[in-house]
Structures are given as structure tokens and as C-alpha cells.
Coordinates of C-alpha atoms in Angstrom, one line a residue:
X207 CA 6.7 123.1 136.7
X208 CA 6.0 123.7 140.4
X209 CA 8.0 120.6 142.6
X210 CA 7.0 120.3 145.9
X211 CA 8.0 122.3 148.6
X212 CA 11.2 121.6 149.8
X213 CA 12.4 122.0 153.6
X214 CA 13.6 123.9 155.1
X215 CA 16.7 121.9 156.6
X216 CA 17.7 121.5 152.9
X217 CA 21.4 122.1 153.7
X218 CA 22.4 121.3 149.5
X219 CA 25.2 118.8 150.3
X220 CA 25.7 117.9 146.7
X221 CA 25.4 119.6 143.4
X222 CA 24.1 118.5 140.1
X223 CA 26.8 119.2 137.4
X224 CA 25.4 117.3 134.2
X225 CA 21.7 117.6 132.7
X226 CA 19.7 115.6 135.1
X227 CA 18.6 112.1 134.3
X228 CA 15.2 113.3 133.4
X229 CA 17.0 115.9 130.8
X230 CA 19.2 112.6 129.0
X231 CA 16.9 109.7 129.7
X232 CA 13.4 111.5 129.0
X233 CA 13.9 114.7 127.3
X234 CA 16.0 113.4 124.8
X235 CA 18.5 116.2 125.7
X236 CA 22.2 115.0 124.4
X237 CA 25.2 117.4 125.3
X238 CA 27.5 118.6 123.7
X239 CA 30.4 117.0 124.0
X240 CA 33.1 118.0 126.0
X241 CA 35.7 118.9 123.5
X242 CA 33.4 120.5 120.9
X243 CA 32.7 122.7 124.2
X244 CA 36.0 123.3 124.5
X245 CA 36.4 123.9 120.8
X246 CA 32.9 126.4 121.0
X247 CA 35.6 129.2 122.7
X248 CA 37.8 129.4 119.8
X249 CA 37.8 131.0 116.5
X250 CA 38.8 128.3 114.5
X251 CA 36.4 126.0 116.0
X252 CA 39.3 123.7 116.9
X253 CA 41.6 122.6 119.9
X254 CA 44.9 121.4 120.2
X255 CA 44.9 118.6 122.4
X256 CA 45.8 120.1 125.9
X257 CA 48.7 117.3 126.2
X258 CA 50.0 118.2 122.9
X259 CA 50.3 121.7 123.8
X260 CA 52.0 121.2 126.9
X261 CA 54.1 119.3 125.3
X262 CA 55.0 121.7 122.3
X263 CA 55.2 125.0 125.3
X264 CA 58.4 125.4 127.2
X265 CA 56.6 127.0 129.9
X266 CA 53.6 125.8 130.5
X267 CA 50.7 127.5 132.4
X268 CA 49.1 125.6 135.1
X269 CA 46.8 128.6 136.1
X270 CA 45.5 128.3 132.5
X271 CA 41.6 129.9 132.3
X272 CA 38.7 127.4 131.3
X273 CA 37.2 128.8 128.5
X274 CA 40.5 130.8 127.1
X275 CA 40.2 131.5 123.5
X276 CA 43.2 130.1 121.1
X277 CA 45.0 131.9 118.4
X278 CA 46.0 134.7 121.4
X279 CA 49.5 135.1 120.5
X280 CA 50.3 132.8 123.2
X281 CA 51.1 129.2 123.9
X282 CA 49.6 129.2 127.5
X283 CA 46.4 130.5 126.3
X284 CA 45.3 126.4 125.0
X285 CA 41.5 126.0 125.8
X286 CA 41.3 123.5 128.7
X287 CA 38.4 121.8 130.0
X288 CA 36.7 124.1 132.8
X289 CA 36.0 122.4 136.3
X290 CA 32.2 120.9 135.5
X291 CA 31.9 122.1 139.8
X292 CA 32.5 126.2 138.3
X293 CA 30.6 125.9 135.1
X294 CA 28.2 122.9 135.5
X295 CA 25.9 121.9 132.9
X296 CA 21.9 122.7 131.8
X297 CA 19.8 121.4 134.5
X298 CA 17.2 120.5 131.7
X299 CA 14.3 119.6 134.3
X300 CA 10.3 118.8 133.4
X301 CA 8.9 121.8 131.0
X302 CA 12.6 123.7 131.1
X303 CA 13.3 124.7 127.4
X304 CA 16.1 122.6 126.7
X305 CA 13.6 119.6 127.5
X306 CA 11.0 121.2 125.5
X307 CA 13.8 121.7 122.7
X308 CA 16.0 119.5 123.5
X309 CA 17.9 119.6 119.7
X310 CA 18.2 123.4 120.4
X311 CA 21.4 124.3 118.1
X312 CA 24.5 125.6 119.6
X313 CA 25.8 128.7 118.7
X314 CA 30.2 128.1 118.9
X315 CA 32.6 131.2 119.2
X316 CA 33.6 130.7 115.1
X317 CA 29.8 130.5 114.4
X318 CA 29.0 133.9 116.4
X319 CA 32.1 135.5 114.7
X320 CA 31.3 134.4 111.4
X321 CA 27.9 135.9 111.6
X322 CA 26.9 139.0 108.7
X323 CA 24.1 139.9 110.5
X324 CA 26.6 140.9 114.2
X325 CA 27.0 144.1 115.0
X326 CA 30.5 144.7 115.8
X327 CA 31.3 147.1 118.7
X328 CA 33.2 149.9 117.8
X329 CA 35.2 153.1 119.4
X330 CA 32.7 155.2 118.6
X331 CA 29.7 152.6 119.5
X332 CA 30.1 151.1 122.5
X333 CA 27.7 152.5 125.3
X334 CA 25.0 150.5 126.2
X335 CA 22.3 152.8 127.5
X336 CA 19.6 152.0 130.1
X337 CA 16.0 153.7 129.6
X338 CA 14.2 154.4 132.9
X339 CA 10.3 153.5 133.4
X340 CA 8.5 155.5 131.2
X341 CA 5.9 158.1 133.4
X342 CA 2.4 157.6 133.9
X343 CA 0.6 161.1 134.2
X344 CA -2.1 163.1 133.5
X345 CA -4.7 162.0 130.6
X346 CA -3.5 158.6 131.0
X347 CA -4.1 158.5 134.9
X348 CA -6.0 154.9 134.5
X349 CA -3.2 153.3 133.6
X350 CA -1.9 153.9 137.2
X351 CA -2.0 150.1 138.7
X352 CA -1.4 148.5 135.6
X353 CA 2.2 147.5 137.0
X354 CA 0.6 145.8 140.0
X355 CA -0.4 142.4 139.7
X356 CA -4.2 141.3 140.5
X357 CA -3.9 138.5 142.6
X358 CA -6.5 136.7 145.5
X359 CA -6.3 137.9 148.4
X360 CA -5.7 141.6 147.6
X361 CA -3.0 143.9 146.2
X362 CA 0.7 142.6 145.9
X363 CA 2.9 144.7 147.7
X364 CA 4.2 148.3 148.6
X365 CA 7.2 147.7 146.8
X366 CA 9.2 150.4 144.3
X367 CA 10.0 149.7 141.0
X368 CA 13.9 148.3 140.6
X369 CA 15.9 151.6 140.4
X370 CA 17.2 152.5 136.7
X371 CA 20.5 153.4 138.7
X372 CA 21.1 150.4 140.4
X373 CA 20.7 148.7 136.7
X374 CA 23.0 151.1 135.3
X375 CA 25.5 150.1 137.9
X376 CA 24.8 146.5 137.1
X377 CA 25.4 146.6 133.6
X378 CA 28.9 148.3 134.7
X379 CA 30.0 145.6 135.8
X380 CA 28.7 143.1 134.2
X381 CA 29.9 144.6 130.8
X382 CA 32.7 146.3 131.9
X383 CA 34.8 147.5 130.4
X384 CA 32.2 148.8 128.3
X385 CA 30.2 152.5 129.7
X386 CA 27.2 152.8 130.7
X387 CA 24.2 155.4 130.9
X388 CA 21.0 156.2 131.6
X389 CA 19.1 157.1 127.9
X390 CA 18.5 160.8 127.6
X391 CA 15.2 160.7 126.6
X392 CA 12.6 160.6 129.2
X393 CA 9.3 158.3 128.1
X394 CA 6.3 159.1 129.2
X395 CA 2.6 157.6 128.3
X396 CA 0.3 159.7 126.8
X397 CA -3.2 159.5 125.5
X398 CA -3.8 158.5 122.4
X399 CA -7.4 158.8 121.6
X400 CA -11.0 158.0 123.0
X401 CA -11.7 154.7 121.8
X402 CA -11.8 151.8 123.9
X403 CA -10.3 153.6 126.7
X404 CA -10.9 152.1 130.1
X405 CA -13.7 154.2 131.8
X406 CA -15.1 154.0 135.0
X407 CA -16.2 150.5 136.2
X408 CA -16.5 149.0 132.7
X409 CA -16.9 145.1 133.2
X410 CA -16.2 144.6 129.7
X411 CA -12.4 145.1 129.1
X412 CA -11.1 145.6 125.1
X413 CA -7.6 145.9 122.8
X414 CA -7.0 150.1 122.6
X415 CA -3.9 152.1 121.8
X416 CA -2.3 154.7 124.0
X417 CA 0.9 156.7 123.0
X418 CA 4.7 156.8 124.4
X419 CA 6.0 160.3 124.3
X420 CA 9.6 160.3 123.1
X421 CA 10.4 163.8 123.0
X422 CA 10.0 165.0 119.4
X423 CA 7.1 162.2 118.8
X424 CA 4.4 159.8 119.8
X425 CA 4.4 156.4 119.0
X426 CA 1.3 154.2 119.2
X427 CA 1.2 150.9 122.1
X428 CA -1.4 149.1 121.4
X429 CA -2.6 147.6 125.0
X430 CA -4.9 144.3 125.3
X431 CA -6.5 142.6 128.4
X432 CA -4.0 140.1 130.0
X433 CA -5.6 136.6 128.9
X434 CA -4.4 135.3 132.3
X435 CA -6.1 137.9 134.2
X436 CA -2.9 138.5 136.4
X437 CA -2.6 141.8 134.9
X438 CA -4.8 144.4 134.3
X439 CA -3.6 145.2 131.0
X440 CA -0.7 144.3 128.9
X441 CA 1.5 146.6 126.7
X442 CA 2.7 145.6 122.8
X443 CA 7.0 145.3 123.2
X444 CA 6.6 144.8 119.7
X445 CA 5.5 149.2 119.6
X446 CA 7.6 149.9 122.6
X447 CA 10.6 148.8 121.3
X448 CA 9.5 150.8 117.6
X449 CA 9.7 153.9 119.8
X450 CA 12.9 153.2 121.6
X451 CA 14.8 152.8 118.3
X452 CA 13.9 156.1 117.1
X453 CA 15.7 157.7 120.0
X454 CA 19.0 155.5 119.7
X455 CA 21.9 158.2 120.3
X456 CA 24.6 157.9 117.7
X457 CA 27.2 156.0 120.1
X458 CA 24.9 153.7 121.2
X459 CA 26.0 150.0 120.9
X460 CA 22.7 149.3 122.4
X461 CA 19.8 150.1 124.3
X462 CA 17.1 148.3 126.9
X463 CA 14.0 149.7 127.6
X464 CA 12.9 148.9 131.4
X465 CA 8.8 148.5 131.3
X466 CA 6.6 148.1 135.0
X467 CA 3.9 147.1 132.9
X468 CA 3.1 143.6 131.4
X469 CA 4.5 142.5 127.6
X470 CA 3.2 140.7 125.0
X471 CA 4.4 139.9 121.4
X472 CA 1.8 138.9 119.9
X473 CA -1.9 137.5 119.5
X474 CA -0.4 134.3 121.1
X475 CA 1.7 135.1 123.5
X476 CA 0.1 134.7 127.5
X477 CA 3.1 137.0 128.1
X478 CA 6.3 138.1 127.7
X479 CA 9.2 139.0 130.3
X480 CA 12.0 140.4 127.7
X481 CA 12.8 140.4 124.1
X482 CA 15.5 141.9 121.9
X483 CA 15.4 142.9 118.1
X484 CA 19.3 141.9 118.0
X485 CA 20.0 143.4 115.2
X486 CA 18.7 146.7 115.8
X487 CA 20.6 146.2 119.0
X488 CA 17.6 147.5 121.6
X489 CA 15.6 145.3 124.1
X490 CA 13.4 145.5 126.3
X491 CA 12.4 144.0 129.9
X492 CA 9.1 144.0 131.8
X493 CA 9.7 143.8 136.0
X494 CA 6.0 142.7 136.0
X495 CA 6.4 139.0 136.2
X496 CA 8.9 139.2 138.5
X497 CA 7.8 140.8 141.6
X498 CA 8.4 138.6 144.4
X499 CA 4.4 138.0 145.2
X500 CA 4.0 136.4 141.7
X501 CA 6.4 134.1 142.8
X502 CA 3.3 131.7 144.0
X503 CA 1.7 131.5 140.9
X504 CA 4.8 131.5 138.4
X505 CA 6.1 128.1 140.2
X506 CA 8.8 130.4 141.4
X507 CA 10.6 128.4 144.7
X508 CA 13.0 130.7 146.3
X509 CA 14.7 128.6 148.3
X510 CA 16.3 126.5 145.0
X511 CA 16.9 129.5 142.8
X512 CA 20.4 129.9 141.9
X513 CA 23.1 128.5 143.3
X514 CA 20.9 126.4 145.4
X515 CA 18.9 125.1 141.7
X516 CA 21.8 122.6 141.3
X517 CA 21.6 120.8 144.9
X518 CA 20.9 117.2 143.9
X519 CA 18.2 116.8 146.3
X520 CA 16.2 119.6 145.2
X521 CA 16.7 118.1 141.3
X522 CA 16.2 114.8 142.3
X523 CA 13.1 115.4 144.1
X524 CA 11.5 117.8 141.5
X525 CA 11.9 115.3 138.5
X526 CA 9.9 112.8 141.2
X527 CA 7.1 115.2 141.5
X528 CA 6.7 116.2 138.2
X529 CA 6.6 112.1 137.2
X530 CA 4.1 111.6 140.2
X531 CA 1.8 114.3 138.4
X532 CA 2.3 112.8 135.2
X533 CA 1.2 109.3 136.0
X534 CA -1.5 110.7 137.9
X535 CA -2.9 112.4 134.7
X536 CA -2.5 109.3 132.5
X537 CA -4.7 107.4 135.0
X538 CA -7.4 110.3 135.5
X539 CA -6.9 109.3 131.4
X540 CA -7.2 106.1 131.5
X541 CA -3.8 106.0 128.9
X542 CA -1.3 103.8 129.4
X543 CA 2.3 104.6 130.3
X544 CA 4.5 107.5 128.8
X545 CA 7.5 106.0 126.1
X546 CA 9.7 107.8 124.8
X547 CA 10.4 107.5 120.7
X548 CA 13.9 108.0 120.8
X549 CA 14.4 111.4 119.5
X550 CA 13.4 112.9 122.9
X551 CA 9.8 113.5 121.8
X552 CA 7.1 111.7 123.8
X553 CA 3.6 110.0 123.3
X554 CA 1.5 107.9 125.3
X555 CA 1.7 104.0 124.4
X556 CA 2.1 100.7 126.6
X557 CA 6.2 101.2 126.5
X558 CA 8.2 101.2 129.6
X559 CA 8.6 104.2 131.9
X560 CA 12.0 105.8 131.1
X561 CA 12.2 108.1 133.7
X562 CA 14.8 106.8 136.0
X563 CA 18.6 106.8 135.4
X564 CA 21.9 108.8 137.2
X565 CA 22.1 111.8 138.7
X566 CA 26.2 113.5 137.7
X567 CA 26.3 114.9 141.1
X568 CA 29.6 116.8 143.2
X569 CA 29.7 116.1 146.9
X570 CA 30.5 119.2 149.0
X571 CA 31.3 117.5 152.3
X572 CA 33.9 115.9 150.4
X573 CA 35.0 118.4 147.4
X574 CA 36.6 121.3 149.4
X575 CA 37.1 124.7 147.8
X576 CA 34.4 124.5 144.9
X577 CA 33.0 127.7 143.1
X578 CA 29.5 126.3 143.4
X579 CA 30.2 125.2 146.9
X580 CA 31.5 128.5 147.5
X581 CA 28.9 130.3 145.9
X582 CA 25.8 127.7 147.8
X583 CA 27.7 129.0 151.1
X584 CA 27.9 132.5 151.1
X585 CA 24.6 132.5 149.9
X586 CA 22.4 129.9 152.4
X587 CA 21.3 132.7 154.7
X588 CA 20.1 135.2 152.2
X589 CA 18.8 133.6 149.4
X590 CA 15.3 133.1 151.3
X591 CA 13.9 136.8 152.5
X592 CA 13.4 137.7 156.4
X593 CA 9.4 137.5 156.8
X594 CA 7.6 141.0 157.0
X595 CA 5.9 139.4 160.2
X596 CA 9.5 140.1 162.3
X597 CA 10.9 143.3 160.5
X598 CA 8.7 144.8 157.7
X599 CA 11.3 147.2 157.0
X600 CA 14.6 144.4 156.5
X601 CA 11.7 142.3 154.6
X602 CA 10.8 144.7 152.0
X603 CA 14.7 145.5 151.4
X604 CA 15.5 141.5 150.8
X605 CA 12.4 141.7 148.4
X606 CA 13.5 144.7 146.7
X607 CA 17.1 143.1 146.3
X608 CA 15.4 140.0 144.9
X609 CA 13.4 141.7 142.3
X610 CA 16.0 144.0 141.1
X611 CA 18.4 141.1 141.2
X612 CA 16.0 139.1 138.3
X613 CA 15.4 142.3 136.4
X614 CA 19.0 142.9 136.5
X615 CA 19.5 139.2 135.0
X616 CA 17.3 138.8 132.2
X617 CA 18.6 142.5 131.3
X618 CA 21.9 141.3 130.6
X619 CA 20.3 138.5 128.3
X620 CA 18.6 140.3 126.3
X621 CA 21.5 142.6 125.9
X622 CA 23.5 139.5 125.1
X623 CA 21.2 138.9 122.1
X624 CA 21.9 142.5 120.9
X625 CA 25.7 141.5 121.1
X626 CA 24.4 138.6 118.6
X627 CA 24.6 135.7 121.3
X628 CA 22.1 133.0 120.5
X629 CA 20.4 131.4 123.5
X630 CA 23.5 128.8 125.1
X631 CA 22.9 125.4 125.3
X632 CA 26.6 124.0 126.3
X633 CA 26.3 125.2 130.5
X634 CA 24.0 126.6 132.6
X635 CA 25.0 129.9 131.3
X636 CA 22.7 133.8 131.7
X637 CA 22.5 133.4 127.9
X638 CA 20.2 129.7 128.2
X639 CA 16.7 129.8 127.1
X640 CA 13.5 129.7 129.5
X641 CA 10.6 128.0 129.6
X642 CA 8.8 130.0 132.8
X643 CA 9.6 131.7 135.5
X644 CA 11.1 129.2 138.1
X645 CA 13.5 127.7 135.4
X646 CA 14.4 131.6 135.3
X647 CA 15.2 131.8 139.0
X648 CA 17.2 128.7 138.7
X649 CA 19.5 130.0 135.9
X650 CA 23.2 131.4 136.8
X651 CA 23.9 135.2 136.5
X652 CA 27.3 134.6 134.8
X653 CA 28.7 134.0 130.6
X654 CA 29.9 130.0 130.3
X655 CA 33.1 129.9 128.8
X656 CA 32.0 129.8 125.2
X657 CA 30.1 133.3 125.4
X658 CA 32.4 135.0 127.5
X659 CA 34.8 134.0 125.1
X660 CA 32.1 135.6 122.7
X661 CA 32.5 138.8 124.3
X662 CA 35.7 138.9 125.0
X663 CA 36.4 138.7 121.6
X664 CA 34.1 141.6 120.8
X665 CA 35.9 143.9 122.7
X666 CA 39.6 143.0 121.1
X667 CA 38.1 142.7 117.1
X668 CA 38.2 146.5 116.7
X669 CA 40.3 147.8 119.2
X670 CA 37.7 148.8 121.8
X671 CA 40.0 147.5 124.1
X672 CA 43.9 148.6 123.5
X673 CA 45.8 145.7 122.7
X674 CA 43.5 143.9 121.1
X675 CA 42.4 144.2 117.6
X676 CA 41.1 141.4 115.0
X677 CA 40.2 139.6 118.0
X678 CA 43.5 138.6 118.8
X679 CA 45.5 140.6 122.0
X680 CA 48.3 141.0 122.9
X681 CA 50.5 138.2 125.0
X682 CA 48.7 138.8 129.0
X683 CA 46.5 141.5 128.3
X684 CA 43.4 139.0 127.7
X685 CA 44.2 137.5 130.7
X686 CA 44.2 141.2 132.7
X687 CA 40.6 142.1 131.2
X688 CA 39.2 138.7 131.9
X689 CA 40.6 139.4 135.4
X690 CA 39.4 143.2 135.5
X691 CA 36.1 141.7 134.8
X692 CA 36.0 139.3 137.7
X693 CA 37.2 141.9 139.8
X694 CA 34.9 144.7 139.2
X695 CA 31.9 142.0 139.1
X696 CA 33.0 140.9 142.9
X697 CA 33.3 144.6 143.9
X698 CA 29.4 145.1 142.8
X699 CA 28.5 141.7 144.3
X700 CA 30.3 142.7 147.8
X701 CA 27.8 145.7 147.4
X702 CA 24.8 144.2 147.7
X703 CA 25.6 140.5 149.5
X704 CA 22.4 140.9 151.3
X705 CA 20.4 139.5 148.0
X706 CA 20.8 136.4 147.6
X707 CA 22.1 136.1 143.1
X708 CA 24.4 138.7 144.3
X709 CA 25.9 136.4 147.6
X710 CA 26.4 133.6 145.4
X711 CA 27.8 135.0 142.0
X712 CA 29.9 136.8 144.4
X713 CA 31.3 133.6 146.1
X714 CA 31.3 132.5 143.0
X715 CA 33.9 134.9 141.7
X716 CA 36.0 135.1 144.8
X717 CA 36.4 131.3 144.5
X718 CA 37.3 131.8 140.5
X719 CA 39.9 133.9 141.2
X720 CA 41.7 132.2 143.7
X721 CA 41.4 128.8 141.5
X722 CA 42.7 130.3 137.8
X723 CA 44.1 133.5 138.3
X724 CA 46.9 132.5 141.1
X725 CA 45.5 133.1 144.3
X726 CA 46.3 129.2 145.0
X727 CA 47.2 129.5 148.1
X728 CA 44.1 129.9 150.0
X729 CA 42.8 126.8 148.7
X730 CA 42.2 123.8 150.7
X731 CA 45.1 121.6 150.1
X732 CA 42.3 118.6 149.5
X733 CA 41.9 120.9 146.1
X734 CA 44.7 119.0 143.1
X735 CA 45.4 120.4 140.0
X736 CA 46.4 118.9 137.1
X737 CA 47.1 120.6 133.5
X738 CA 44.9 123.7 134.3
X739 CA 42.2 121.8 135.6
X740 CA 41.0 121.0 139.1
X741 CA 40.2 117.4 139.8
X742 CA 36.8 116.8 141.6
X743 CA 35.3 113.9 142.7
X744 CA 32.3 113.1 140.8
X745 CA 29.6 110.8 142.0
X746 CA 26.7 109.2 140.1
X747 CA 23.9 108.0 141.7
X748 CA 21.0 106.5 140.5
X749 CA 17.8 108.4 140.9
X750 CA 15.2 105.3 140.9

């Protein structure tokens, strides 16, 4: 989906906290409900009632932490319901997986924990390990280019590949406390043999293999022309990610193997940004896709990605285009108008246009002191990069910031699918499934509730953490890890507040922590609380 432009006076006065009306009404996309979510971050898959608890805990904690798992060890650690203005819900706009899948299954806290097929992380398994760009030398020098994508007009850019560093540092924080490295091994492509091997000016490209050098080995990639001619050839992840587990160190807990070059799984796939074989615990991410100057033809509109996707306007007005282009289809067609059957699926017939209903939105001229507010406002003046026309050095930073900052993203997916997470369906959550590109840029950078809770949980079941063991921890020390982990996340944010992810999930966070963990008093007194959970005013309008 590519909605219309929007401009650029878009000051995102209100934010979309529900599945938009297109998502309910049209998709056929039906929530979870609010206490199942709650019930999602606990490992019995059920809640106490938060009145009953209060009632039953001499000291109750009004600081409690949406998303807290139960069963802790102590009574302030009852699950509450987390502010829908910090962890809103699935957008769920035209052609976004959830509307494609609308029935996708959750995956609760009890579920994940139950599973046979999890890797647990362990004392002596616990490094996650980063594997830089493999080289492109020597007998394999036509492969040079491959990571550039062919587009009208001429080549894309001067830009260099996201640093395997600046990932590394990421993943610090983002998985703290968990270490980091850089993989040992050093890949590099290699020729493989003679046939079908791009030579000279052929006009006529074909499927070959090449090899990845892993040290002690070679392992065959087979390569293909891209079928949508963006790239100039596409690499197997399928082969890629066959070497990579051969070189697994003994402490690794997992591994992801960064790739400039397009992916593809298989026959059918047009292409592929990241997969992981979770069980084998490696992944693997391609930077390819994106590179800022495929944003044009990936439907990729930087001034909505996130935390600026949920501004109502911007939702509102993209669910009107996309309807505007469907009825203009069904009359170059000559069908009648689209119906919906009930289960979400869709079909053309002479029913009544379902498209309309209510947007769930949060005004922020009103609702002082929001983490989404916060995280839209620290954000507004670099979430757009400076033109190259004014400052070609500034540009090309913002640009590099941006591209790292999506690489860096879908990283942490796929490394949450080697830590067993299934693709989240209960908030906009970094674990959600995507259907392109822009609903990619629109996705947070941060765990929901219930897989935080996931991870959090892997790090007390065998004592990775001290304190914590069988999943349960010791009365407070939860509660200093979850802090740590805000903490260290804000410090890495701070770092690079010139990119515009980093701005907002950093807002983001400062706001968290002054809204759960006790910092109260720099809140706007127009902010209430009430049992653990803030109060916002929440205002449906209809979209028609």
C-alpha cells in the first residue's frame, strides 16, 4: 500500500490506539481482548482481578508495571492493564499482515513457555553473535554492485553499508543483559565454478552458484535473477544461513548473519528482508530492501514511520486512499461493490460498502505527558532527513542513521524468533508480522508487554540472571532488570537522537520511566492514576 502523500504541516495531534476501522470493520481483524492480553504475560495464563488483588495486598503498588508477569514472589507484581497511549494496538491498515491474516494466532507467555521445541538460554549459552558482511573479492569481482539497487534514473546512493559495530551495540542494549559480539569467522564469497557465471555484457541473465568461504569450508549460494529487476541478483538465505550454522561457537545462544545483497527463500518468493531457522537459533537480514532510495518504490513514507504511523490523520487518510483505488478498480471492472463475508475475507458482490466506522484515537493537545506523545515530539524534526541539496554531508548521515536504524530493527525480530517468539498479534509490538516495506517502517522498535514478559522470563528460568531461576525472581529484582533495561536502551537512544526510531523510542522510554518506575513527579499534574494505570481520554470518531 502506498497512501498519498501527506503534508508537510502534519503536526500528528492525535494518535490511533486500537486497530483502525478498516482493520475491525473490513479486515475482519478482532482483538484480543483486553484481559486475555493481560493474561498473555503470565505463566499460568491467568489474572487475578486487579481489584481483588489490591484488595488481598496490604501494601499495594501504585507504580505497578503493565505487562508484569504474576507468580513473582510478590503481591505487587499483579498484571495490570498497560496505558493503550504507551503500548497501543496493531494498526492493521490495507494489505498489512494482520489484514491479510487477520485470524493470525497469538502466541501467550504460558504458550511460549510451554513450548518443546524453545531453546532455553543458559550460563554457558547466552551470547548472541553478530556476523559482519561477508567480502566480495577477487574471482568473484562481478558480484561487486550486487548490493546496489537498479533503479530509473541511475545508481542509488554513495552510502556505506550499516556498520556491524553499531549493530553489535544495538543488540546491547536491546538485549541487555545478555553479551554481545561480533562472530569470529570472517565470510567471504568465493567462486564456485564456471557455469552460468555472469560474463561480460551477457543480456541473458541465469540461476548459478557461487560459494561463501567460512574458514575451514565452502558452502554453495545458489544466486537467481531478481524477478523484480530491482536487483541485479539475489542470494539463497536458505544456503546462507546452512553456512552460518556450521560456524556457531559453542556459547552461542544465537547468531544473525547481516547480508548487503538481496534474499530470497524460494522459487516463489519476489524477495525476502529476514528470516530465522528458530530452532537452530541463527538468522539472517538483507540491508538491500532497505536503503533509503528504495523507499519510492517499496511504498516506504518517511514522514509516518514510527511513532508518527499512529497519527490519526495519517491512518485515517491512508484507509481513504486505498478505498478510492479500490473502487476505482472495481469500476475499470465493471464489478459491483466489495462485501465483506463476515469472517474478514472479501469478494466482489452487490453488498454494501463496509468500509467506514470509528477511529480509537488519543488527543495530544489534550492528554499531557503520553509515551507516544512523548515519543511523536522528540522525534518531529528528525524523523524526515535534511535534503542533500542544503548539506550533502548532514544528508547522508540522517540517511545512514535511517538505514542502520531498520536494519537494526528487523535484526532484533528475527532474533526474537530464535528466542521462540512467534510473530505478536496483541500490540503494535517489533515481534508483529509484515506485509511490505512501509508497514515495516510503521512498526515500533520496542517488546509489548506480553513478549517482554517472554524474555524476561527467559533470562530468570535458568539463572542467567542471579536471582532468578524457574522463571520466578526474587521480590524487586524483576522490577531492577526491567528497569536496567529501559535504562541502558535510553542511554543508546540519547546516542544517536539525530535518527529519527532512535528520537522516538527514546522519548518513548524517558516517558516510561517516569510514568511506572517512580519518577512521578515530572509529570504534568493533568496526568491521574488510578490502580497502576494512567487514565487517558479516549476519543472515537467516525472515519466516514
Amino acid at each position: 500500500m502506498a497512501p498519498r502523500k501527506q503534508p508537510k504541516t502534519c503536526q500528528h495531534t492525535s494518535i490511533v490506539v486500537d486497530a483502525s476501522a478498516y482493520g475491525r470493520h473490513r479486515a475482519g481483524f478482532l482483538r484480543v481482548p483486553v484481559e486475555k492480553r493481560v493474561a498473555a504475560t503470565t505463566r499460568s495464563g491467568r489474572v487475578i482481578p486487579v481489584a481483588d488483588a489490591d484488595a488481598g495486598t496490604s501494601n499495594p503498588d501504585p507504580n505497578s508495571n503493565p505487562g508484569r508477569s504474576a507468580g513473582s514472589g510478590s503481591g505487587s507484581d499483579v498484571p495490570a492493564p498497560p496505558d493503550p497511549s504507551t503500548f497501543p494496538g496493531p494498526l492493521v491498515l490495507p494489505d498489512d499482515d494482520l489484514a491479510l491474516e487477520p485470524r493470525y494466532p497469538p502466541q501467550s507467555l504460558r504458550a511460549w513457555a510451554s513450548g518443546e521445541w524453545r531453546n532455553r538460554i543458559t550460563g554457558g549459552r547466552k551470547t548472541l553473535y553478530v556476523a559482519d558482511f561477508p567480502g566480495v573479492e577477487g574471482d568473484v569481482g562481478f558480484m561487486r554492485g550486487w548490493e546496489v539497487p537498479v533503479l530509473e534514473g541511475g545508481t542509488a546512493d554513495s552510502l556505506e553499508q550499516p556498520k556491524v559495530e553499531d549493530v553489535v551495540s544495538y543488540f546491547e542494549a536491546f538485549y541487555h543483559p545478555l553479551p554481545v559480539e561480533v562472530l569470529p569467522t570472517a565470510f567471504r564469497f568465493v567462486k564456485w565454478d564456471d557455469e552460468g557465471v555472469p560474463r561480460g555484457k551477457a543480456k541473458e541473465k541465469k540461476a548459478f552458484m557461487i560459494g561463501l568461504a567460512t574458514g575451514s569450508s565452502v558452502v554453495g549460494i545458489r544466486c537467481r535473477p531478481s524477478p523484480d529487476d530491482f536487483a541485479k541478483y539475489q542470494l539463497n538465505l536458505n544456503d546462507l544461513l546452512d553456512a552460518l550454522s556450521g560456524v556457531l561457537p559453542g556459547d552461542a545462544y544465537a547468531a544473525c548473519m547481516l547480508i548487503a545483497q538481496d534474499l530470497y527463500e524460494d522459487e516463489d518468493d519476489d524477495f525476502c528482508c529476514g528470516r530465522a531457522f528458530g530452532g537452530s537459533r541463527i538468522c539472517t537480514v538483507s540491508s538491500f530492501r532497505y536503503r533509503p532510495a528504495m523507499d519510492g518504490v517499496m511504498g516506504v513514507e518517511r514522514g509516518h514511520g514510527w511513532p508518527a504511523s499512529h497519527c490519526g490523520r495519517f491512518v485515517m487518510e491512508a484507509c481513504e486512499w486505498w478505498e478510492e483505488q479500490e473502487e476505482m478498480e472495481r469500476e475499470k471492472d465493471g464489478g459491483g461493490e466489495m462485501e465483506v463475508d463476515g469472517r474478514g475475507g472479501k469478494g466482489k458482490g452487490k453488498g454494501k460498502k463496509d468500509g467506514g466506522g470509528e477511529e480509537v484515537l488519543v488527543d495530544l493537545r489534550k492528554v499531557k505527558g503520553t509515551a507516544m506523545g512523548a515519543a511523536i515530539y522528540v522525534s518531529r524534526n528528525v524523523l524526515v532527513p535534511r535534503e542533500v541539496s542544503r548539506n550533502k554531508k548532514q544528508a547522508e548521515e540522517d540517511l545512514y542513521g535511517m538505514w542502520f536504524s531498520r536494519v537494526a530493527r528487523t535484526a532484533v525480530h528475527e532474533v526474537g524468533h530464535c528466542l521462540g517468539m512467534d510473530h505478536c498479534v496483541y500490540y503494535a509490538c517489533v515481534m508483529q508480522g509484515t506485509g511490505g516495506l512501509g508497514e515495516d517502517s510503521r512498526q515500533p522498535p520496542y517488546f509489548c508487554p506480553v513478549c517482554e514478559a517472554k524474555f524476561i522470563w527467559s533470562l530468570g528460568e535458568m539463572g542467567v540472571v542471579e536471582e532468578g531461576r524457574g522463571g520466578r525472581w526474587m521480590e524487586g529484582r524483576m522490577r531492577e532488570v526491567e528497569r536496567e533495561r529501559m535504562e541502558v536502551m535510553r542511554a543508546f537512544c540519547e546516542r544517536w537522537k539525530g535518527v529519527g526510531m532512535f528520537a522516538g523510542f527514546g522519548g518513548w522510554l524517558e516517558a516510561r520511566l517516569k510514568l511506572e518506575i517512580g519518577e512521578r513527579d515530572e509529570v504534568e499534574a493533568s496526568t491521574r492514576v488510578s490502580k497502576g494505570v494512567r487514565e487517558v481520554e479516549v476519543i472515537v470518531i467516525d472515519s466516514d
